[in-house]
Tab-separated table of C-alpha atoms in Angstrom:
chain	number	residue	atom	x	y	z
A	1	MET	CA	-4.482	2.694	18.678
A	2	LYS	CA	-1.996	4.048	16.162
A	3	THR	CA	-3.130	6.502	13.495
A	4	ILE	CA	-2.143	6.214	9.856
A	5	GLU	CA	0.334	9.056	10.403
A	6	ASP	CA	1.959	7.052	13.229
A	7	MET	CA	2.120	3.996	10.986
A	8	LYS	CA	3.722	5.955	8.160
A	9	LEU	CA	6.554	6.858	10.527
A	10	GLU	CA	6.835	3.248	11.700
A	11	LEU	CA	7.001	2.104	8.081
A	12	LEU	CA	9.911	4.467	7.435
A	13	SER	CA	11.836	3.052	10.399
A	14	ASP	CA	14.315	0.266	9.844
A	15	ASN	CA	12.892	-1.948	12.595
A	16	SER	CA	10.806	-4.630	10.831
A	17	ASN	CA	9.951	-6.473	14.033
A	18	LYS	CA	8.585	-3.333	15.680
A	19	PHE	CA	6.589	-2.448	12.566
A	20	MET	CA	5.034	-5.917	12.385
A	21	GLN	CA	4.198	-5.786	16.095
A	22	THR	CA	2.595	-2.349	15.721
A	23	LEU	CA	0.602	-3.584	12.728
A	24	ILE	CA	-1.212	-6.111	14.937
A	25	ASP	CA	-3.358	-3.431	16.624
A	26	TYR	CA	-3.676	-1.112	13.624
A	27	ASP	CA	-6.917	-0.527	11.698
A	28	ILE	CA	-5.610	-1.460	8.243
A	29	LYS	CA	-8.545	0.271	6.535
A	30	SER	CA	-7.484	3.710	7.814
A	31	LYS	CA	-6.746	6.409	5.253
A	32	ASP	CA	-5.062	9.789	5.294
A	33	LYS	CA	-6.533	13.062	4.016
A	34	TYR	CA	-5.688	12.063	0.419
A	35	GLY	CA	-7.511	8.765	0.719
A	36	SER	CA	-4.245	6.835	0.798
A	37	ASN	CA	-4.009	3.683	2.846
A	38	LEU	CA	-0.765	2.212	4.174
A	39	LEU	CA	-0.145	0.221	0.966
A	40	HIS	CA	-0.458	3.352	-1.171
A	41	TYR	CA	2.013	5.097	1.143
A	42	TYR	CA	4.394	2.116	1.029
A	43	ILE	CA	4.451	2.186	-2.783
A	44	MET	CA	4.861	5.965	-3.045
A	45	ASN	CA	7.800	5.848	-0.607
A	46	TYR	CA	9.252	2.504	-1.668
A	47	ASP	CA	12.810	3.806	-2.131
A	48	SER	CA	12.897	5.023	1.486
A	49	ILE	CA	11.553	1.837	3.065
A	50	VAL	CA	13.686	-1.167	3.990
A	51	HIS	CA	10.891	-3.659	4.675
A	52	PRO	CA	10.609	-6.266	1.854
A	53	ALA	CA	7.633	-5.785	-0.455
A	54	GLY	CA	6.453	-9.396	-0.475
A	55	VAL	CA	6.343	-9.606	3.314
A	56	ILE	CA	4.710	-6.210	3.815
A	57	ILE	CA	2.042	-6.633	1.144
A	58	SER	CA	1.260	-10.144	2.382
A	59	GLU	CA	0.804	-8.827	5.936
A	60	PHE	CA	-1.434	-5.996	4.723
A	61	ILE	CA	-3.622	-8.497	2.858
A	62	LYS	CA	-3.772	-10.845	5.873
A	63	LYS	CA	-4.962	-7.893	7.983
A	64	GLY	CA	-7.817	-7.316	5.512
A	65	LEU	CA	-6.491	-4.498	3.332
A	66	ASP	CA	-8.286	-4.280	-0.009
A	67	ILE	CA	-5.508	-4.104	-2.620
A	68	ASN	CA	-8.006	-2.621	-5.088
A	69	ASP	CA	-8.892	0.259	-2.759
A	70	LYS	CA	-8.727	3.670	-4.458
A	71	ARG	CA	-7.266	6.948	-3.260
A	72	LYS	CA	-9.322	10.134	-3.727
A	73	ASP	CA	-7.788	10.519	-7.202
A	74	GLY	CA	-8.972	7.016	-8.077
A	75	ARG	CA	-5.511	5.464	-8.200
A	76	THR	CA	-5.118	1.960	-6.830
A	77	ALA	CA	-1.938	0.336	-5.520
A	78	LEU	CA	-1.510	-1.333	-8.911
A	79	TYR	CA	-1.826	2.027	-10.666
A	80	LEU	CA	0.775	3.537	-8.314
A	81	SER	CA	3.173	0.634	-8.889
A	82	VAL	CA	3.056	1.339	-12.639
A	83	GLN	CA	3.389	5.093	-12.112
A	84	CYS	CA	6.444	4.550	-9.864
A	85	GLN	CA	7.882	1.897	-12.210
A	86	LEU	CA	8.001	-0.762	-9.498
A	87	GLN	CA	7.769	-3.991	-11.461
A	88	ASP	CA	8.322	-6.234	-8.434
A	89	ILE	CA	5.385	-4.672	-6.591
A	90	PHE	CA	3.275	-4.753	-9.760
A	91	GLU	CA	3.869	-8.506	-10.042
A	92	ILE	CA	3.136	-9.112	-6.348
A	93	LEU	CA	-0.139	-7.201	-6.663
A	94	LEU	CA	-1.133	-9.027	-9.856
A	95	ASN	CA	-0.407	-12.370	-8.193
A	96	SER	CA	-2.627	-11.196	-5.316
A	97	ASN	CA	-5.540	-10.645	-7.741
A	98	ALA	CA	-5.285	-6.880	-8.173
A	99	ASP	CA	-7.777	-5.631	-10.763
A	100	LEU	CA	-6.183	-4.245	-13.951
A	101	ASP	CA	-9.428	-2.660	-15.125
A	102	ILE	CA	-10.109	-0.187	-12.313
A	103	GLN	CA	-10.137	3.373	-13.636
A	104	ASN	CA	-8.924	6.517	-11.899
A	105	VAL	CA	-10.956	9.752	-11.865
A	106	ASN	CA	-9.797	10.500	-15.426
A	107	GLY	CA	-10.890	7.110	-16.746
A	108	ASN	CA	-7.351	5.722	-17.023
A	109	THR	CA	-6.354	2.199	-16.023
A	110	PRO	CA	-2.881	1.184	-14.793
A	111	LEU	CA	-1.832	0.041	-18.250
């Protein structure tokens, strides 16, 4: 089974079909040493990734990824989308029922 580090590399590749195939056998709840899941990594590296946000996020959700999952610093995917100024991802996450009221370790919410 692929590790999250393997999947990060796959996500950076430009082969969408291979990434989607690899995702089938991946434990979507895996996290790296910072507590980041694959969605957090996708958002933080959005400018380097060619896979379309709507498709990727939808696949992550279908696999059982919790879009409200926090990193060790308490930031959620929604928080990261605001921090990175990614309005399209912010809207996708909101439409997928992301929680606006989750606080990070400092008590801040995404807005």
